[in-house]
Short mmCIF file of C-alpha atoms and ligand atoms in Angstrom, two decimals:
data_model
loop_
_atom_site.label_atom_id
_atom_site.label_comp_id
_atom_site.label_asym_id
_atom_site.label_seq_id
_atom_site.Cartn_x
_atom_site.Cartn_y
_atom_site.Cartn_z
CA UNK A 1 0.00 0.00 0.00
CA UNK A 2 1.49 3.15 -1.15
CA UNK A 3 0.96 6.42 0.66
CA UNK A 4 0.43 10.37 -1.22
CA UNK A 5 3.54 12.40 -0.54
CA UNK A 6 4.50 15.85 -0.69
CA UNK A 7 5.07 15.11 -4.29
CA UNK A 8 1.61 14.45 -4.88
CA UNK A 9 -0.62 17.28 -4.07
CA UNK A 10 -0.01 20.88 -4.64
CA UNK A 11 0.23 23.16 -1.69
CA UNK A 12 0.79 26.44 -2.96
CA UNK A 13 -1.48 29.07 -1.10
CA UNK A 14 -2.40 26.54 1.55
CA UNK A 15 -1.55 26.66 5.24
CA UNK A 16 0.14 23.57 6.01
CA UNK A 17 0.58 21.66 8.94
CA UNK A 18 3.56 19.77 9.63
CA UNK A 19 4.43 17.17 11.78
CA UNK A 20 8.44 17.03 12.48
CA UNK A 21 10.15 15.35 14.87
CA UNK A 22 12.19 17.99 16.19
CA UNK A 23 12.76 15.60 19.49
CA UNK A 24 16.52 16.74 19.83
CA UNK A 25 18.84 16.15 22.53
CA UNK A 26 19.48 19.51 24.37
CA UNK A 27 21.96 20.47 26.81
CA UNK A 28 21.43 24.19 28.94
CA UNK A 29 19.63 25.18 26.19
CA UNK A 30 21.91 24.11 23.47
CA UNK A 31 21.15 21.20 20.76
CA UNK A 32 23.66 19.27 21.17
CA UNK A 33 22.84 16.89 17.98
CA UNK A 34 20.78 18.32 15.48
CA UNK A 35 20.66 15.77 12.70
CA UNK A 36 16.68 15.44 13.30
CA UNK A 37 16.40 19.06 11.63
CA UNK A 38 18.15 18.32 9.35
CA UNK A 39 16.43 15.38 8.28
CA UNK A 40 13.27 17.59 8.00
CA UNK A 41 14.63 20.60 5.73
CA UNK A 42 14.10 18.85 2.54
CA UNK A 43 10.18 18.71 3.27
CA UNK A 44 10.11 22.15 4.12
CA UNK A 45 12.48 23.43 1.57
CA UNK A 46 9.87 21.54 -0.74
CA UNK A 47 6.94 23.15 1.05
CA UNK A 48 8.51 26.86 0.71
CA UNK A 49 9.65 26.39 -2.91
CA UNK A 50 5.74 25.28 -3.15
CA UNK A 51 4.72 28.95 -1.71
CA UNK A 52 2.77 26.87 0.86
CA UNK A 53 2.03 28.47 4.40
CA UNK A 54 4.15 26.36 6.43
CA UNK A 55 3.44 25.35 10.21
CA UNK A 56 5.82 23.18 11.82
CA UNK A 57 4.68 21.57 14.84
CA UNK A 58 6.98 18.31 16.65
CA UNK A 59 7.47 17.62 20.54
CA UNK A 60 9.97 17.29 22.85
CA UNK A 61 10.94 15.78 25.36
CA UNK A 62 8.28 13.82 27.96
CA UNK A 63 6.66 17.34 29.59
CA UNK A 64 3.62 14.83 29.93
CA UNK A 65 1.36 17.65 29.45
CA UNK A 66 2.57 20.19 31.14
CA UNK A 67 4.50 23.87 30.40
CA UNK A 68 8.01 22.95 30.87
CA UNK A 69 10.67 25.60 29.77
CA UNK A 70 13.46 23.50 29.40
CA UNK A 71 11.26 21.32 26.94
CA UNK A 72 10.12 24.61 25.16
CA UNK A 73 11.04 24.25 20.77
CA UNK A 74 12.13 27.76 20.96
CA UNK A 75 15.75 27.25 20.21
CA UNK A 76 14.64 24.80 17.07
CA UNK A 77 13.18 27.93 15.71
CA UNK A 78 16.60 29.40 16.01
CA UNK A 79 18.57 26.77 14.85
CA UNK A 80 16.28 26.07 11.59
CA UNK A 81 16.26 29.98 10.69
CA UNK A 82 19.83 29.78 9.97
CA UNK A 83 19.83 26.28 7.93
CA UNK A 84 16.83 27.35 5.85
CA UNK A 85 18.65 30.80 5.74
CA UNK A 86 14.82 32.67 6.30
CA UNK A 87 12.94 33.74 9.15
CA UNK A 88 11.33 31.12 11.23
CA UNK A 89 8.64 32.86 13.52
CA UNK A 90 8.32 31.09 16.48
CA UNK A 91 4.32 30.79 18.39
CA UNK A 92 4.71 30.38 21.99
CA UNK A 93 1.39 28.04 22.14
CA UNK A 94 -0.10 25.42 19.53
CA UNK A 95 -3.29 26.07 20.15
CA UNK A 96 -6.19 28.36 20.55
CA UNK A 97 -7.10 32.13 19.59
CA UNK A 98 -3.72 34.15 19.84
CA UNK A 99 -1.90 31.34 17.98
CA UNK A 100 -4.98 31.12 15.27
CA UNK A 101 -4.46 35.09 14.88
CA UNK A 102 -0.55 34.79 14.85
CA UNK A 103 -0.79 32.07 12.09
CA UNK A 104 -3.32 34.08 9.77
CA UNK A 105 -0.32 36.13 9.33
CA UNK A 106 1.99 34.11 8.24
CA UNK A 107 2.26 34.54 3.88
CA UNK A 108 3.36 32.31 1.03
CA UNK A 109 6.24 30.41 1.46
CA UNK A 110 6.80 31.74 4.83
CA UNK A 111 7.57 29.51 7.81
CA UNK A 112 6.07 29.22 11.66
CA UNK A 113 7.38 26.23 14.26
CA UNK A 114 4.45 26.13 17.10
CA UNK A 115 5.61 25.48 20.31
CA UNK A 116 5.88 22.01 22.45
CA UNK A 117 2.11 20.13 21.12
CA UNK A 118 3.04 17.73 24.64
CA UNK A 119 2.42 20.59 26.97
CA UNK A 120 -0.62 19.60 26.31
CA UNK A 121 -2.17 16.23 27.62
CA UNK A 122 -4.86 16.13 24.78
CA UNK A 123 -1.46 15.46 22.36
CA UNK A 124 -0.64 11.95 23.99
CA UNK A 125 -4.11 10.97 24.42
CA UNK A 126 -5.22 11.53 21.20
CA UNK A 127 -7.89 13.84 22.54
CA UNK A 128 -10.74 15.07 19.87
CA UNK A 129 -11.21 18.54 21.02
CA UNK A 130 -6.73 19.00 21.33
CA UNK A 131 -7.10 17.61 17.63
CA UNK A 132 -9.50 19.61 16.01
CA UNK A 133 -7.79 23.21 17.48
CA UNK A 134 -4.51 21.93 15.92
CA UNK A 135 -6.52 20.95 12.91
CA UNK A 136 -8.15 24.38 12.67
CA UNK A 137 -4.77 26.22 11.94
CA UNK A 138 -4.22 24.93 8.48
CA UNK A 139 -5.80 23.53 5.25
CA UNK A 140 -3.50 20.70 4.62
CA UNK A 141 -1.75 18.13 6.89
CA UNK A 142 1.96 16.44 6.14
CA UNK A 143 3.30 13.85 8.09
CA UNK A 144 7.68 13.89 8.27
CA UNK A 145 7.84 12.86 11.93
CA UNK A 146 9.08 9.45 11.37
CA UNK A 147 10.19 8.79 15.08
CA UNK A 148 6.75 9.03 16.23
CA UNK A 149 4.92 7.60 13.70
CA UNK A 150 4.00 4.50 15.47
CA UNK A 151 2.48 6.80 18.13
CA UNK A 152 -1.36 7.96 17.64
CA UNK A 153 -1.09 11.20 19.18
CA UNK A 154 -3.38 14.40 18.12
CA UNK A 155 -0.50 15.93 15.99
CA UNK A 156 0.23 12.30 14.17
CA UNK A 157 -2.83 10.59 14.05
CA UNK A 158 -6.07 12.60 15.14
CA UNK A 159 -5.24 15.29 12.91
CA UNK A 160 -6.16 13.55 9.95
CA UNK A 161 -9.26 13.05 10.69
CA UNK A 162 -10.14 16.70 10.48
CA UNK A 163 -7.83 17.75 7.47
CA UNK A 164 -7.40 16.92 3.62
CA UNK A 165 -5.05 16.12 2.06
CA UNK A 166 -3.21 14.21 4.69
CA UNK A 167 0.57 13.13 2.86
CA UNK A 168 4.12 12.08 3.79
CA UNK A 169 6.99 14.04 4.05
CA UNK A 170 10.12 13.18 2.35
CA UNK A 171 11.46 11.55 5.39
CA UNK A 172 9.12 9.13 6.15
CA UNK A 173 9.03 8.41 2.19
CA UNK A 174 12.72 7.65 2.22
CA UNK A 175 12.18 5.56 5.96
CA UNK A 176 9.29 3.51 4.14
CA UNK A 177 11.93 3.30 1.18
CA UNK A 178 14.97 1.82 2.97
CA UNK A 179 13.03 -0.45 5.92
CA UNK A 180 10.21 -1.63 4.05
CA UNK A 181 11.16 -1.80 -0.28
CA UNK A 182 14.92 -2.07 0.57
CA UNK A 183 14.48 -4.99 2.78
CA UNK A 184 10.95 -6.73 1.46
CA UNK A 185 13.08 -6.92 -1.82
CA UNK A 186 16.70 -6.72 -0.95
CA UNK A 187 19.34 -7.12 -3.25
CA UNK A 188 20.96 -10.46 -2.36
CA UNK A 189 22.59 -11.47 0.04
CA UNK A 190 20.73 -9.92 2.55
CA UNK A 191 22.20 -9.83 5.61
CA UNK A 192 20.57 -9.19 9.11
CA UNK A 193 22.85 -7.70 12.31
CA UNK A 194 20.43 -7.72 15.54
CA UNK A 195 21.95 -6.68 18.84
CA UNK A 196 20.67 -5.34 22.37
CA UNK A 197 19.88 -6.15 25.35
CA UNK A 198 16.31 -8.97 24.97
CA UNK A 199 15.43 -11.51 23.16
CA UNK A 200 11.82 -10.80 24.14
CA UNK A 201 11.92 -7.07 22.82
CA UNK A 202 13.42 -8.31 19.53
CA UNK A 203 11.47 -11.67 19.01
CA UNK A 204 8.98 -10.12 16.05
CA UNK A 205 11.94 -8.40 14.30
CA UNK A 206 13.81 -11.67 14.44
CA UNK A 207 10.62 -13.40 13.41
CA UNK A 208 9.70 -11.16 9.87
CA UNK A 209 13.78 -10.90 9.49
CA UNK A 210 13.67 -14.78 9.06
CA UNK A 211 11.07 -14.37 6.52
CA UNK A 212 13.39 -12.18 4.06
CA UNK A 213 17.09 -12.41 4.72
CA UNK A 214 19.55 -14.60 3.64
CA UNK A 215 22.20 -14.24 6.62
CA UNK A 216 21.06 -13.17 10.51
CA UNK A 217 23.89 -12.43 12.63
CA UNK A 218 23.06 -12.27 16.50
CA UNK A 219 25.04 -10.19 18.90
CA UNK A 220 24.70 -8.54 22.28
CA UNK A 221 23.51 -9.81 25.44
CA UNK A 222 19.85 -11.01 23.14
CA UNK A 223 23.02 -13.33 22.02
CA UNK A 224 23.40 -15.53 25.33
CA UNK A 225 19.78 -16.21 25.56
CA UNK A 226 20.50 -18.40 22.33
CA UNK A 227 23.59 -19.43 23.79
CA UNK A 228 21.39 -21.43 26.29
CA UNK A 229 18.99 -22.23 23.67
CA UNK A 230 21.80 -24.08 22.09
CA UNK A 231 22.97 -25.92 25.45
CA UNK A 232 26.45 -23.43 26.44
CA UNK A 233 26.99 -21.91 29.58
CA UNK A 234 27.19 -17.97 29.61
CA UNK A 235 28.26 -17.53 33.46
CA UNK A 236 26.59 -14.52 34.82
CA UNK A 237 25.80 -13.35 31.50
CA UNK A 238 22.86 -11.11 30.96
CA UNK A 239 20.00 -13.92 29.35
CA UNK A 240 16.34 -14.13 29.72
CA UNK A 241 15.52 -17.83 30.30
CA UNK A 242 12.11 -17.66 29.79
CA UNK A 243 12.83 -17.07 26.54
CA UNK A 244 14.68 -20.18 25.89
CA UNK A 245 12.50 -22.01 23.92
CA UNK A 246 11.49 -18.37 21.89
CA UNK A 247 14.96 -18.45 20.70
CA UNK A 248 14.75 -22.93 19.82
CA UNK A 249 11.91 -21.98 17.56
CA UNK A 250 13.72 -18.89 16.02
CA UNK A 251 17.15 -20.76 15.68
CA UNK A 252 14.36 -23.88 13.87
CA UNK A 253 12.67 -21.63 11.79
CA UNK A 254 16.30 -20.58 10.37
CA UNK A 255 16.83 -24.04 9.74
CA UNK A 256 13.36 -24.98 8.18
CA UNK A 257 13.93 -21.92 5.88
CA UNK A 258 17.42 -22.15 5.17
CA UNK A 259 18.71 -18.99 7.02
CA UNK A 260 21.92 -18.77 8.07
CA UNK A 261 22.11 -18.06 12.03
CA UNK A 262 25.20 -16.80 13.59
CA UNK A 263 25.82 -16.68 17.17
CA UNK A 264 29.02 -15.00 18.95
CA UNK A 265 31.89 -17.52 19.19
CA UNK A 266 33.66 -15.87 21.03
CA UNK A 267 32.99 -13.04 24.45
CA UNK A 268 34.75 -10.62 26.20
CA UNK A 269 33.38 -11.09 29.86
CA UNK A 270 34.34 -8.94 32.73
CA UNK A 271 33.68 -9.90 36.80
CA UNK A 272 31.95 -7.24 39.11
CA UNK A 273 30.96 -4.71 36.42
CA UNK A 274 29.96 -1.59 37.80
CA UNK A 275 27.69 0.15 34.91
CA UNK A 276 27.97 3.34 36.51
CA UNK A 277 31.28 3.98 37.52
CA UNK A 278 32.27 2.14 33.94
CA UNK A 279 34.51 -0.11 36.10
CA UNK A 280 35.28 -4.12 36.43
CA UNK A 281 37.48 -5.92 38.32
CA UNK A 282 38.93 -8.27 35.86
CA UNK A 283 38.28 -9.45 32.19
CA UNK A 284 38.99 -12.34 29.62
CA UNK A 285 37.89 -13.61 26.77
CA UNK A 286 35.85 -16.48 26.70
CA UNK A 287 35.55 -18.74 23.32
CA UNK A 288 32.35 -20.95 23.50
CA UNK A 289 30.94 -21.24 26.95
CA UNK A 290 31.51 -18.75 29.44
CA UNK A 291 32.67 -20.13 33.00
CA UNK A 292 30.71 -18.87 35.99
CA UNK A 293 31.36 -16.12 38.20
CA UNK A 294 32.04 -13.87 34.90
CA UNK A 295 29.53 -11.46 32.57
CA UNK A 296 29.80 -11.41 29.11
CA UNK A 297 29.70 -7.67 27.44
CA UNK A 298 30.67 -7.69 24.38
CA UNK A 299 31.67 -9.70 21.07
CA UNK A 300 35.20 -11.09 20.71
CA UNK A 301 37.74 -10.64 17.87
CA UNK A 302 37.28 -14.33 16.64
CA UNK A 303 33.58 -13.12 16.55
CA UNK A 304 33.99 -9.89 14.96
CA UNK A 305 36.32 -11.56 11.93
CA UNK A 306 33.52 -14.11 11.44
CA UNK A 307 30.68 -11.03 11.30
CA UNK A 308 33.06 -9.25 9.31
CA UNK A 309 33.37 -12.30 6.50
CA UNK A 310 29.34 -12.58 6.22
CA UNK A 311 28.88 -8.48 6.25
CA UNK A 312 31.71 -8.44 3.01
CA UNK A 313 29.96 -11.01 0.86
CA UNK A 314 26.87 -9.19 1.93
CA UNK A 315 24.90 -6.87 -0.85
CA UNK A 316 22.26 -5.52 1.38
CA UNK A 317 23.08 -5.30 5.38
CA UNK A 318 20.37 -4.05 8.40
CA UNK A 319 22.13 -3.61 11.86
CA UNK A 320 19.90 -2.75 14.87
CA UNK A 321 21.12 -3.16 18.22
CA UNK A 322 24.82 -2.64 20.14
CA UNK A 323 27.22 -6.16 20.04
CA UNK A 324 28.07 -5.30 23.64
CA UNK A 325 27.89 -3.02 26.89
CA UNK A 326 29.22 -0.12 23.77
CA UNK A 327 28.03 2.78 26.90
CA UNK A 328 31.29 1.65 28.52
CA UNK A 329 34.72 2.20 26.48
CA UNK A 330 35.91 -1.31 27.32
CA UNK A 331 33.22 -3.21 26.40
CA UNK A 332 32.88 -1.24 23.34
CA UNK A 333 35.27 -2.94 20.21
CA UNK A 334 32.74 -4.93 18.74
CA UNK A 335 29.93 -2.61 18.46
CA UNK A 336 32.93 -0.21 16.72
CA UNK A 337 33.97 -2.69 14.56
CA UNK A 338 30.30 -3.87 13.36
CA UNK A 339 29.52 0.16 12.43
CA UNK A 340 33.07 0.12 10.64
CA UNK A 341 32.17 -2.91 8.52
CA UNK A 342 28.87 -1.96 7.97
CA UNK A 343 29.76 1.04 7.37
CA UNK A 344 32.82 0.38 4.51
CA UNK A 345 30.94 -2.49 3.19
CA UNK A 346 30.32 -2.57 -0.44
CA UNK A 347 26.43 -2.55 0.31
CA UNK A 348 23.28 -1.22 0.94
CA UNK A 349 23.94 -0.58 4.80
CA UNK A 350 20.60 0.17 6.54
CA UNK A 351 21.10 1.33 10.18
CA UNK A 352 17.93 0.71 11.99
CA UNK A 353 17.75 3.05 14.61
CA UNK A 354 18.39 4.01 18.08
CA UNK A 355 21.50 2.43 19.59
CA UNK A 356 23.08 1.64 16.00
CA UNK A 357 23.13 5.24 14.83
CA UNK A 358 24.66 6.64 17.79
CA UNK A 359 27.56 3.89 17.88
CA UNK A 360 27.81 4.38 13.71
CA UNK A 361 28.12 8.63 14.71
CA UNK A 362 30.33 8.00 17.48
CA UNK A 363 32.99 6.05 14.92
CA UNK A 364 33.30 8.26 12.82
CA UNK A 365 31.22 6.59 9.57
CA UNK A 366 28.28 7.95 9.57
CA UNK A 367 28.92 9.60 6.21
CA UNK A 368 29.55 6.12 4.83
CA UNK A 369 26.30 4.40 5.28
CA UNK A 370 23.49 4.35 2.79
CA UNK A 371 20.46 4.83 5.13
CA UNK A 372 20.34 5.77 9.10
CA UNK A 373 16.48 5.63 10.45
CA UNK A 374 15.51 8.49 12.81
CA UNK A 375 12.92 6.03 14.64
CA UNK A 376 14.18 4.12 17.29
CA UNK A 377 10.83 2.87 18.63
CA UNK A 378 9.56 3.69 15.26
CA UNK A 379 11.73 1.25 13.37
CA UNK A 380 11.38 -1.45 14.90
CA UNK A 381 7.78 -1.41 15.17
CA UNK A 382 7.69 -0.93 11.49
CA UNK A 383 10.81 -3.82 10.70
CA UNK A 384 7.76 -6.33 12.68
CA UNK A 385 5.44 -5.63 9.98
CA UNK A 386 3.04 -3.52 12.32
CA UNK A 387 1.52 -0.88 10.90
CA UNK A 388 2.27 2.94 11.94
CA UNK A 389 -0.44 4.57 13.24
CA UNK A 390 0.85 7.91 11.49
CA UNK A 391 1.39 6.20 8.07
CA UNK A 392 -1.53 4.09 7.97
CA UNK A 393 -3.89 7.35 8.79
CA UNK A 394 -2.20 9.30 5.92
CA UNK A 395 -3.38 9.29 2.10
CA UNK A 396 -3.74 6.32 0.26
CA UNK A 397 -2.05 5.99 -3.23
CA UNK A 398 -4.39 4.69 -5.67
CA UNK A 399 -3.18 4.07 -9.38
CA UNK A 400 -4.27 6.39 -11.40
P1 AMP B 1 18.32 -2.46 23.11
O1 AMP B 1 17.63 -1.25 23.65
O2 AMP B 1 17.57 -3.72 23.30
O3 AMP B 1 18.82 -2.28 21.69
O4 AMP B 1 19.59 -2.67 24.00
C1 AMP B 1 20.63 -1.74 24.09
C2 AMP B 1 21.35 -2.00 25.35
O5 AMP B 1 21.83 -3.32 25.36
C3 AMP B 1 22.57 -1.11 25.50
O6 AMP B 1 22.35 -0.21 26.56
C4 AMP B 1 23.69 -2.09 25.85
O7 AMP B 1 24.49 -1.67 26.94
C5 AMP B 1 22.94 -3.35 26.22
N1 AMP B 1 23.76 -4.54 26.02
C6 AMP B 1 24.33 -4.96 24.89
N2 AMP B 1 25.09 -6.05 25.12
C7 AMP B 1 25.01 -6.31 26.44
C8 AMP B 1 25.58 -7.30 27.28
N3 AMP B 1 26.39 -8.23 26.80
N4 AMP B 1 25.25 -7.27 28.59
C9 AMP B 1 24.42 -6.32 29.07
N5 AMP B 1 23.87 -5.36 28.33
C10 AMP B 1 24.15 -5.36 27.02
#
């Protein structure tokens, strides 16, 4: 099912509401990453060029429906001024009569960002009334908030209900693109990388991943969960043993369909980790099973050579997920040397979100990858087949 995009309507004239996801990490004030505007511009670059009204709305933070200054979009205003090198005016509400009158001023081609929609509670609920008032400041809706997308809040899902035409952005076009065409039809081999902390939070991904790929690579702690599953011993490794017999029928399905399913042969494991003071008392590296009394945090080198051989043969590669404890410099080399493959590859390299794109930023390759998703959450909702409450509300396609 295909979705209308910017590309398919014209705006020009209209006031149009847009849903970013301006969610940036700040830091007294200061963004200290600011690649989710940037991911945006292109829509509203599109939108200005269009001499559409343009009214930028996102959230921030988790005020949880309340005024919260440090949560406030005000410096996004600031920051997307100078990128789009023209005025941004910034409203210091998103809803009701002043904001109404300061909108009706805004001209063709001009820009407004509204401020924080989560200071109100009626955003996260998905409240009728909150919807309809954000509704009421434009003609035409557009969708670019990828991140929340699998969210049905007022500014991503109850909106549309109360405004037409309802389209994509060109982010969410390009995340549809690279997550769902890019790995329903992959160019082959298609390998998978899945990392993280549980097997249970990964179990669907794992599940649809089976269905398409050629090659899934396991890492992480998720990693010693199959370990069991396949009879080792991971010490005081981080596993979920309930999940045993979730990870038999994954590691049979792979079989049954021909999947290749690589585990870790080898661990770095540590004894009396301390996650906050980023301290251990020992370390060693374990290859197969892990003896007791030590915690396994991260991938070894035999392990990262074997990862490295599949990712090279590879033609399309998704990572999601960290190989190790990557928060703590020690326990860091694999999930380094996974974004460096993945990274250099001669591929389609998909990063899936979250965890993945800081580690690929923090080496230094971010440049080098084809696709990095802005949805955490969002991704890996989508990468289980489940459909986004923000897409799913938007414009259907039809052939024409
Ligand atoms: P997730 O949110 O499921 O992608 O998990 C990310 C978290 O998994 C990160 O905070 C990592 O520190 C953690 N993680 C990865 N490998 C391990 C491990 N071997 N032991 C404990 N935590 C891990």
């Amino acid at each position: 099912m295909a979705i209308k995009t910017i590309k398919d309507v014209h705006l020009a004239g209209m006031r149009v509401l847009v849903r970013c996801d301006f969610n940036v990490p700040l830091k007294e004030g200061e963004i200290t990453d600011d690649s989710r505007i940037i991911a945006a511009i292109p829509t509203i670059q599109h939108l200005v060029d269009q001499s559409a009204r343009v009214i930028l709305c996102s959230h921030l933070g988790r005020p949880k429906g309340k005024q919260v200054s440090e949560m406030s979009l005000a410096p996004i205003a600031e920051s997307l001024s100078s990128k789009l090198s023209q005025p941004v005016t910034f409203i210091e509400d998103c809803i009701g009569p002043a904001v109404e009158e300061e909108v009706s001023r805004i001209g063709d081609g001009e820009i407004a960002l509204l401020e924080n929609v989560r200071f109100y509670p009626g955003e996260e609920s998905n409240d009728q009334d909150f919807s309809i008032s954000l509704a009421e400041l434009a003609d035409a809706y557009v969708n670019d908030a990828f991140g929340t997308a699998h969210r049905a809040h007022a500014s991503t899902e109850g909106v549309t209900h109360h405004l037409s035409p309802c389209v994509s952005g060109f982010l969410i076009e390009k995340e549809l693109a690279y997550l769902g065409g890019k790995t329903a039809n992959p160019e082959r081999p298609f390998t998978v990388i899945l990392g993280g902390a549980k097997v249970s939070d990964k179990i669907k991904v794992i599940d649809e991943l089976l269905e398409k790929a050629d090659t899934i690579i396991i890492g992480g702690a998720m990693a010693y969960t199959f370990a069991l599953a396949e009879g080792r011993s991971i010490g005081e490794s981080l596993s979920e043993k309930e999940h045993i017999s979730t990870a038999k029928a994954a590691l049979e399905k792979a079989k049954a369909k021909g999947v290749k399913f690589i585990l870790p042969v080898d661990n770095l494991a540590v004894k009396d980790l301390d996650f906050k003071a980023s301290s251990f008392s020992d370390s060693k590296y374990f290859e197969g099973n892990i003896e007791d009394g030590w915690e396994g945090v991260d991938i070894g080198p035999k392990s990262i050579a074997l990862f490295k051989e599949e990712v090279a043969s590879a033609k399309t590669v998704l990572w999601n997920g960290p190989m190790g404890i990557f928060e703590i410099d020690a326990c860091n080399k694999g999930t380094f040397a996974v974004a460096e493959t993945v990274a250099q590859g001669e591929c389609i390299s998909i990063i899936g979100g979250g965890d993945s794109v800081k580690a690929i930023k923090m080496s230094g390759f971010a440049d080098k990858v084809t696709f990095m998703s802005t949805g955490g959450g969002a991704s890996l909702e989508f990468l289980e087949g489940k459909e986004l409450p923000g897409v799913y509300a938007l414009d259907i396609k039809h052939n024409e």
